[in-house]
Coordinates of C-alpha atoms in Angstrom, one line a residue:
M1 CA 1.0 23.2 12.4
N2 CA 0.5 22.4 16.0
K3 CA 0.9 18.6 16.6
S4 CA 0.6 18.5 20.3
H5 CA -3.2 17.9 20.3
L6 CA -2.6 14.4 18.8
F7 CA -1.0 12.9 21.9
G8 CA -3.5 11.2 24.2
R9 CA -5.8 10.4 21.3
I10 CA -3.7 7.8 19.5
S11 CA -2.7 4.6 21.2
M12 CA 0.8 3.3 20.5
N13 CA -0.4 -0.2 19.9
I14 CA -3.6 -2.2 20.2
P15 CA -5.8 -1.8 23.3
I16 CA -4.7 -4.1 26.1
S17 CA -6.5 -2.9 29.2
R18 CA -10.1 -3.6 30.2
K19 CA -10.7 0.2 30.0
N20 CA -9.4 0.4 26.5
I21 CA -11.3 -2.7 25.4
F22 CA -14.5 -1.2 26.9
S23 CA -13.9 2.1 25.1
S24 CA -13.3 0.2 21.8
V25 CA -16.6 -1.7 22.2
V26 CA -18.4 1.6 22.8
I27 CA -16.8 3.2 19.7
L28 CA -17.7 0.2 17.6
F29 CA -21.4 0.2 18.9
V30 CA -21.8 3.9 18.1
T31 CA -20.2 3.7 14.6
L32 CA -22.1 0.6 13.6
F33 CA -25.4 2.1 14.4
S34 CA -24.8 5.6 13.0
S35 CA -25.2 6.5 9.4
V36 CA -23.6 9.9 9.8
S37 CA -20.3 10.5 7.9
V38 CA -18.2 13.1 9.6
A39 CA -15.5 14.9 7.5
G40 CA -12.0 14.1 8.7
E41 CA -13.1 11.1 10.8
W42 CA -13.0 7.3 10.6
R43 CA -16.0 5.1 11.0
Y44 CA -16.5 1.3 10.9
G45 CA -17.8 -0.2 7.7
P46 CA -19.5 -3.6 7.1
E47 CA -17.7 -6.6 8.4
L48 CA -15.9 -9.0 6.0
P49 CA -17.3 -12.5 5.6
G50 CA -14.1 -13.7 7.3
E51 CA -10.6 -12.6 8.5
R52 CA -8.2 -11.4 5.8
H53 CA -4.7 -9.9 5.7
S54 CA -1.9 -9.6 3.1
H55 CA -4.6 -9.5 0.4
T56 CA -5.2 -7.0 -2.5
A57 CA -8.1 -4.5 -3.0
T58 CA -8.7 -3.1 -6.5
R59 CA -11.3 -0.5 -7.5
L60 CA -13.2 -1.7 -10.6
S61 CA -14.6 0.4 -13.4
T62 CA -18.0 0.1 -11.8
G63 CA -16.8 1.7 -8.6
E64 CA -16.9 -1.6 -6.7
V65 CA -13.8 -2.9 -5.0
V66 CA -12.7 -6.5 -5.4
V67 CA -10.7 -8.0 -2.5
I68 CA -8.6 -11.0 -3.5
G69 CA -6.7 -13.7 -1.6
G70 CA -4.7 -13.1 1.5
E71 CA -4.5 -15.1 4.8
E72 CA -6.5 -15.9 7.8
T73 CA -5.0 -16.3 11.3
G74 CA -2.6 -19.2 11.5
A75 CA -1.2 -18.8 7.9
V76 CA -4.4 -20.2 6.3
Y77 CA -4.1 -19.1 2.7
L78 CA -7.3 -17.9 0.9
D79 CA -8.5 -18.6 -2.6
S80 CA -11.6 -16.5 -2.3
A81 CA -12.5 -13.0 -3.4
I82 CA -15.2 -10.6 -2.1
V83 CA -16.7 -7.5 -3.8
F84 CA -17.6 -4.4 -1.9
D85 CA -20.5 -2.4 -3.3
P86 CA -20.3 1.2 -2.0
S87 CA -23.9 2.0 -3.0
G88 CA -25.2 -0.5 -0.5
S89 CA -22.2 -0.7 1.7
T90 CA -22.2 -4.5 1.5
Y91 CA -19.8 -7.3 0.7
E92 CA -20.6 -10.3 -1.6
T93 CA -18.5 -13.3 -2.2
A94 CA -17.4 -13.6 -5.8
T95 CA -18.8 -16.5 -7.8
G96 CA -15.4 -17.9 -8.7
R97 CA -12.3 -18.8 -6.7
L98 CA -8.6 -18.4 -7.4
H99 CA -7.0 -21.5 -9.0
E100 CA -4.3 -21.2 -6.3
S101 CA -4.6 -19.7 -2.8
R102 CA -2.2 -16.8 -2.6
S103 CA -0.9 -14.0 -0.3
E104 CA 1.6 -11.2 -0.9
H105 CA 0.6 -11.1 -4.6
T106 CA -0.3 -8.1 -6.8
A107 CA -3.6 -7.2 -8.5
T108 CA -3.7 -4.7 -11.4
R109 CA -6.7 -3.4 -13.2
L110 CA -6.2 -3.8 -17.0
R111 CA -7.6 -1.4 -19.6
D112 CA -10.6 -3.7 -20.3
G113 CA -11.6 -3.6 -16.6
R114 CA -10.4 -7.1 -15.8
V115 CA -7.9 -7.6 -12.9
L116 CA -4.5 -9.3 -13.3
V117 CA -3.3 -11.3 -10.3
V118 CA 0.4 -12.1 -10.2
G119 CA 2.6 -14.3 -8.1
G120 CA 2.6 -14.3 -4.3
T121 CA 3.0 -17.0 -1.6
A122 CA 1.1 -20.2 -1.2
S123 CA 0.7 -22.7 1.6
G124 CA 4.1 -23.9 2.9
G125 CA 5.8 -20.7 1.8
L126 CA 5.8 -21.7 -1.9
I127 CA 6.6 -18.7 -4.1
L128 CA 4.2 -18.7 -7.1
D129 CA 5.1 -18.2 -10.8
T130 CA 1.5 -18.3 -11.9
A131 CA -1.0 -15.6 -12.8
E132 CA -4.8 -15.3 -13.0
I133 CA -7.3 -12.8 -14.4
F134 CA -10.5 -11.8 -12.6
D135 CA -13.4 -10.9 -14.8
P136 CA -15.9 -8.6 -13.0
A137 CA -18.6 -9.4 -15.5
T138 CA -18.7 -13.0 -14.5
G139 CA -17.0 -13.0 -11.1
M140 CA -14.7 -15.8 -12.3
F141 CA -11.0 -16.3 -12.4
A142 CA -9.2 -17.6 -15.5
E143 CA -5.6 -19.0 -15.4
V144 CA -3.0 -17.2 -17.5
G145 CA -1.5 -19.9 -19.7
D146 CA 2.0 -18.4 -19.6
R147 CA 4.0 -18.3 -16.4
L148 CA 6.3 -15.7 -14.9
N149 CA 10.0 -16.2 -15.8
V150 CA 10.7 -16.2 -12.1
G151 CA 8.3 -16.8 -9.2
R152 CA 7.8 -13.6 -7.2
R153 CA 6.3 -12.3 -4.0
S154 CA 6.5 -8.8 -2.4
H155 CA 7.1 -7.5 -5.9
T156 CA 5.3 -4.6 -7.7
A157 CA 3.0 -4.5 -10.7
T158 CA 2.3 -1.2 -12.6
R159 CA 0.1 -0.7 -15.6
L160 CA 1.9 1.3 -18.4
P161 CA 0.3 3.7 -20.9
D162 CA 0.2 1.0 -23.6
G163 CA -1.8 -1.3 -21.4
T164 CA 1.1 -3.7 -20.6
V165 CA 2.1 -4.3 -17.0
L166 CA 5.6 -3.8 -15.5
I167 CA 6.5 -6.4 -12.8
T168 CA 9.6 -5.6 -10.8
G169 CA 11.7 -7.3 -8.2
G170 CA 10.4 -9.2 -5.2
T171 CA 11.6 -12.3 -3.5
G172 CA 12.0 -15.3 -5.8
S173 CA 13.3 -18.8 -6.0
V174 CA 16.4 -19.0 -8.2
D175 CA 18.0 -22.5 -8.7
G176 CA 16.2 -23.6 -5.5
D177 CA 17.5 -20.7 -3.4
R178 CA 15.4 -17.8 -2.2
S179 CA 16.8 -14.4 -3.1
R180 CA 15.8 -10.8 -3.8
L181 CA 15.4 -10.1 -7.5
D182 CA 16.8 -7.4 -9.7
S183 CA 14.9 -8.6 -12.7
A184 CA 11.7 -7.3 -14.2
E185 CA 9.0 -8.6 -16.6
I186 CA 6.4 -7.2 -18.9
F187 CA 2.9 -8.8 -19.1
D188 CA 1.1 -8.3 -22.4
P189 CA -2.7 -8.7 -22.0
A190 CA -3.2 -9.2 -25.8
S191 CA -1.1 -12.4 -25.8
E192 CA -1.4 -13.1 -22.1
S193 CA 2.4 -13.7 -22.0
F194 CA 5.3 -12.6 -19.8
R195 CA 8.6 -11.3 -21.3
L196 CA 11.7 -11.0 -19.2
L197 CA 13.5 -7.7 -19.6
A198 CA 17.2 -7.7 -20.6
S199 CA 17.6 -4.5 -18.5
R200 CA 18.1 -5.0 -14.8
M201 CA 17.5 -2.7 -11.8
S202 CA 20.6 -1.2 -10.1
S203 CA 19.9 -3.5 -7.1
A204 CA 17.8 -6.5 -6.2
R205 CA 14.7 -5.3 -4.4
S206 CA 11.9 -6.7 -2.3
F207 CA 9.3 -4.6 -0.3
H208 CA 10.0 -1.7 -2.6
T209 CA 7.6 0.7 -4.4
A210 CA 6.9 1.5 -8.0
T211 CA 5.2 4.8 -8.7
P212 CA 4.0 6.1 -12.1
L213 CA 5.3 9.6 -12.7
R214 CA 2.4 10.3 -15.1
I215 CA 4.5 12.0 -17.7
R216 CA 2.3 12.2 -20.8
S217 CA 4.7 12.9 -23.6
G218 CA 8.4 12.9 -24.6
L219 CA 11.1 10.3 -23.9
Y220 CA 9.9 9.7 -20.3
R221 CA 6.2 9.1 -21.2
G222 CA 5.0 6.4 -18.8
A223 CA 8.1 6.4 -16.7
V224 CA 8.0 4.6 -13.3
L225 CA 10.0 5.5 -10.2
I226 CA 11.4 2.4 -8.3
V227 CA 12.4 3.2 -4.7
G228 CA 14.0 1.4 -1.8
G229 CA 13.4 -2.2 -0.8
T230 CA 15.6 -4.8 0.7
V231 CA 18.7 -6.4 -0.8
A232 CA 20.1 -7.3 2.6
F233 CA 20.2 -5.1 5.7
P234 CA 20.2 -2.1 5.8
A235 CA 17.6 -1.3 3.1
E236 CA 18.4 0.1 -0.3
L237 CA 19.3 3.8 -0.9
E238 CA 19.5 3.9 -4.7
S239 CA 16.4 4.3 -6.9
D240 CA 15.7 3.4 -10.5
I241 CA 13.5 4.8 -13.2
Y242 CA 11.9 2.5 -15.8
V243 CA 11.7 4.2 -19.2
P244 CA 9.1 2.4 -21.4
R245 CA 10.4 4.0 -24.6
R246 CA 13.9 2.6 -23.9
G247 CA 12.6 -0.6 -22.4
G248 CA 15.0 -0.4 -19.5
F249 CA 16.1 1.2 -16.3
E250 CA 18.3 4.2 -15.5
P251 CA 19.5 5.7 -12.2
G252 CA 16.9 7.7 -10.3
G253 CA 18.9 9.2 -7.4
S254 CA 19.7 8.3 -3.8
L255 CA 17.3 8.4 -0.8
V256 CA 18.3 10.5 2.2
E257 CA 17.4 7.4 4.3
A258 CA 17.4 3.8 3.2
R259 CA 13.9 2.3 3.6
R260 CA 11.7 -0.7 2.8
M261 CA 8.0 -1.3 3.5
H262 CA 7.4 2.4 2.9
T263 CA 5.0 4.1 0.6
A264 CA 5.6 6.4 -2.5
T265 CA 2.8 8.6 -3.9
R266 CA 3.0 11.2 -6.7
I267 CA 1.8 14.6 -5.5
P268 CA 0.8 17.6 -7.8
P269 CA 2.3 21.1 -7.4
P270 CA 0.2 24.1 -6.4
P271 CA -1.7 25.6 -9.4
D272 CA 0.4 28.8 -9.5
D273 CA 3.7 27.0 -8.9
N274 CA 6.3 27.4 -11.6
P275 CA 4.3 28.4 -14.7
G276 CA 7.1 26.9 -16.8
R277 CA 8.0 23.3 -16.5
L278 CA 5.8 21.8 -13.8
P279 CA 7.5 19.9 -11.0
I280 CA 7.1 16.1 -10.8
N281 CA 7.3 15.2 -7.1
V282 CA 6.8 11.9 -5.2
L283 CA 6.2 11.7 -1.4
I284 CA 8.1 8.9 0.3
A285 CA 6.8 8.1 3.8
G286 CA 7.7 5.6 6.5
G287 CA 9.5 2.3 6.2
N288 CA 12.1 0.6 8.5
N289 CA 11.3 0.3 12.2
S290 CA 12.0 3.7 13.7
T291 CA 12.1 6.5 11.1
N292 CA 9.7 9.4 11.2
Q293 CA 11.5 11.1 8.3
A294 CA 9.6 11.7 5.0
E295 CA 11.1 12.7 1.7
I296 CA 10.1 14.5 -1.5
Y297 CA 11.5 13.2 -4.8
D298 CA 12.1 15.7 -7.6
F299 CA 12.2 14.0 -11.0
W300 CA 13.9 16.8 -12.9
T301 CA 16.9 17.0 -10.5
R302 CA 16.8 13.3 -9.6
T303 CA 17.1 14.3 -5.9
F304 CA 15.4 13.4 -2.6
S305 CA 15.1 15.9 0.2
L306 CA 13.5 15.8 3.6
T307 CA 10.1 17.3 4.3
D308 CA 7.9 17.6 7.4
A309 CA 8.3 14.4 9.6
T310 CA 5.5 12.2 10.6
T311 CA 4.6 12.1 14.3
F312 CA 4.7 8.3 14.4
N313 CA 6.9 5.9 12.5
H314 CA 4.9 3.8 10.1
K315 CA 6.0 0.6 8.3
D316 CA 3.8 -1.7 6.1
H317 CA 1.2 1.1 6.2
T318 CA -1.0 2.3 3.4
A319 CA -0.9 5.6 1.4
T320 CA -3.9 7.0 -0.5
F321 CA -3.9 10.1 -2.7
L322 CA -6.8 12.5 -2.0
P323 CA -7.4 15.0 -4.9
G324 CA -8.8 17.8 -2.7
R325 CA -11.8 20.0 -3.5
K326 CA -11.8 23.0 -5.8
K327 CA -15.0 24.5 -4.3
T328 CA -13.6 24.6 -0.8
K329 CA -10.0 25.2 -1.9
T330 CA -8.9 22.0 -0.1
P331 CA -5.5 21.1 -1.4
P332 CA -4.6 17.6 -2.6
S333 CA -3.2 15.4 0.1
V334 CA -1.8 11.9 1.0
L335 CA -3.5 9.9 3.7
I336 CA -1.3 7.3 5.4
A337 CA -2.9 4.8 7.8
G338 CA -1.9 2.2 10.3
G339 CA 1.1 0.0 9.8
R340 CA 3.8 -1.4 12.0
H341 CA 5.1 0.9 14.8
Y342 CA 8.4 0.7 16.7
L343 CA 7.6 0.6 20.5
G344 CA 11.1 0.8 21.8
L345 CA 13.1 -1.6 24.0
V346 CA 11.3 -4.0 26.3
P347 CA 12.6 -6.7 28.7
D348 CA 13.4 -10.0 26.9
G349 CA 12.8 -12.2 29.9
S350 CA 16.5 -13.0 30.5
G351 CA 17.7 -9.7 32.0
G352 CA 18.3 -8.0 28.7
E353 CA 16.2 -5.9 26.3
V354 CA 14.9 -6.3 22.8
G355 CA 13.2 -4.0 20.3
A356 CA 9.4 -4.5 20.1
V357 CA 6.9 -3.5 17.4
G358 CA 3.1 -3.4 17.3
S359 CA 0.3 -2.5 14.9
L360 CA -0.7 1.2 14.9
D361 CA -4.0 3.0 14.9
A362 CA -2.7 6.4 13.8
S363 CA -3.4 8.1 10.5
E364 CA -1.7 11.2 9.2
E365 CA -2.5 13.4 6.2
Y366 CA 0.2 15.3 4.2
S367 CA -0.8 18.5 2.4
A368 CA 0.7 18.5 -1.1
W369 CA 0.8 22.3 -1.2
H370 CA 1.6 23.2 2.4
H371 CA 4.2 20.4 2.8
E372 CA 3.1 19.4 6.3
W373 CA 1.3 16.6 8.1
G374 CA -2.0 16.9 9.8
Y375 CA -4.2 14.4 11.7
P376 CA -7.5 13.3 10.3
G377 CA -8.4 11.0 13.1
V378 CA -7.7 7.7 14.6
L379 CA -8.5 4.2 13.3
G380 CA -10.9 2.3 15.4
T381 CA -8.6 -0.7 15.4
S382 CA -4.8 -0.8 15.0
R383 CA -3.8 -2.7 11.9
V384 CA -1.0 -3.7 9.5
Y385 CA -1.0 -5.8 6.2
H386 CA -4.4 -4.1 5.4
T387 CA -5.4 -2.3 2.2
A388 CA -6.7 1.2 1.6
T389 CA -8.7 2.1 -1.6
R390 CA -10.2 5.5 -2.6
L391 CA -13.8 5.1 -3.6
T392 CA -15.5 7.1 -6.3
S393 CA -17.2 9.1 -3.6
G394 CA -13.8 10.3 -2.4
E395 CA -13.9 8.3 0.8
V396 CA -11.2 5.7 1.6
L397 CA -12.0 2.1 2.4
V398 CA -9.6 0.2 4.7
V399 CA -10.0 -3.6 4.6
G400 CA -8.9 -6.2 7.1
G401 CA -5.3 -6.5 8.2
Y402 CA -3.6 -7.9 11.3
H403 CA -3.1 -6.5 14.8
F404 CA -0.5 -7.4 17.4
D405 CA 1.6 -6.0 20.3
G406 CA 5.1 -7.3 20.4
S407 CA 5.7 -5.9 23.9
D408 CA 2.9 -7.9 25.5
P409 CA 2.8 -11.7 24.9
E410 CA -0.7 -11.9 26.4
V411 CA -2.3 -9.8 23.7
I412 CA -4.0 -12.0 21.1
T413 CA -2.5 -11.7 17.7
T414 CA -5.1 -12.1 15.0
A415 CA -6.2 -11.3 11.5
L416 CA -9.1 -8.9 11.2
N417 CA -12.6 -9.1 9.6
S418 CA -13.3 -5.4 10.2
T419 CA -13.3 -2.5 7.7
E420 CA -13.2 1.2 8.2
I421 CA -14.1 4.2 6.1
Y422 CA -12.5 7.6 6.1
T423 CA -14.4 10.7 5.0
P424 CA -12.1 13.5 3.8

């Protein structure tokens, strides 16, 4: 695939010149006053009631999306939630509020449609060991009586086939000291209780990923792949697999490149590929500050191998699975958007140089069957710490985030109240 057409369309960081600011205003004006959805393009959606980054966004059984917690500019932690209604393309503030303001938490939809909110960070950097449940029917939050065995932020939470939720790793407070965690817990919705697992991951992890492999039968039914993260620097190479039927972890294989703040998305094989045992593959993209390498994980061989590289390095970006269309023979794909981007070395003001990063407006789309990246368009605003949620229509809703340019101190660093929608 020819990638050269991308250059010149995507800015390497947020707009900083008057010309770019003017262009951005024009784009915003056009998209806001146009109801036309163009396939393969981004458009602005309705504005949020306020700024928000490091929040969660969870699609409900109704097709609505609930956006919970996060922060405003200046480390102002939020206890509010808003609900996006795709039918009217509007936001409404939820009736209830979180019992504790929180950021860097997780939000997991339970079998009954409620949403479990776990851990995170509160004002003053406090790591939370509390959980709450959002009820879409009432718009209210209820505290979970039981507490996590260890307070966690930057952890993962994954619903298992039996309806329980696996919570892994993160950064926690142990005996008064902050450290990365190698422990995991199971939340049982029936008893609303947390149970610390005896089994531990191979390494302590924070900013890692946990991906359901969607195995429906046998020993590995419900297995979850745990990849990367930070123990110290550099990031972690080894992966783990959580096996629900064993109630513990086993080795998953070693990444080609250590990474954290990456994404991991299960991708299906082509319909005519290997009529015997179907492959189980996961796309690993981005992470670190300067890697363009992407990898494919093969569950049956427990190996990672390099695939087509991204044009830009993405970190703290989002990844959204797009199922494709049978009628047009469009293959399934993975859309990655925004994130943190390494800008290279810039003067440090004292005669030396220092590495700089900035938020990114690039999006890239990986074809699950052709194993290559394409370019579905450019975000209207560069952003990191945002969320991306696939709607029932197949479109992707990107909410809030944060934009900055580490190479230019005059650029205003701020949280965002804008949203964008991608039409596949």
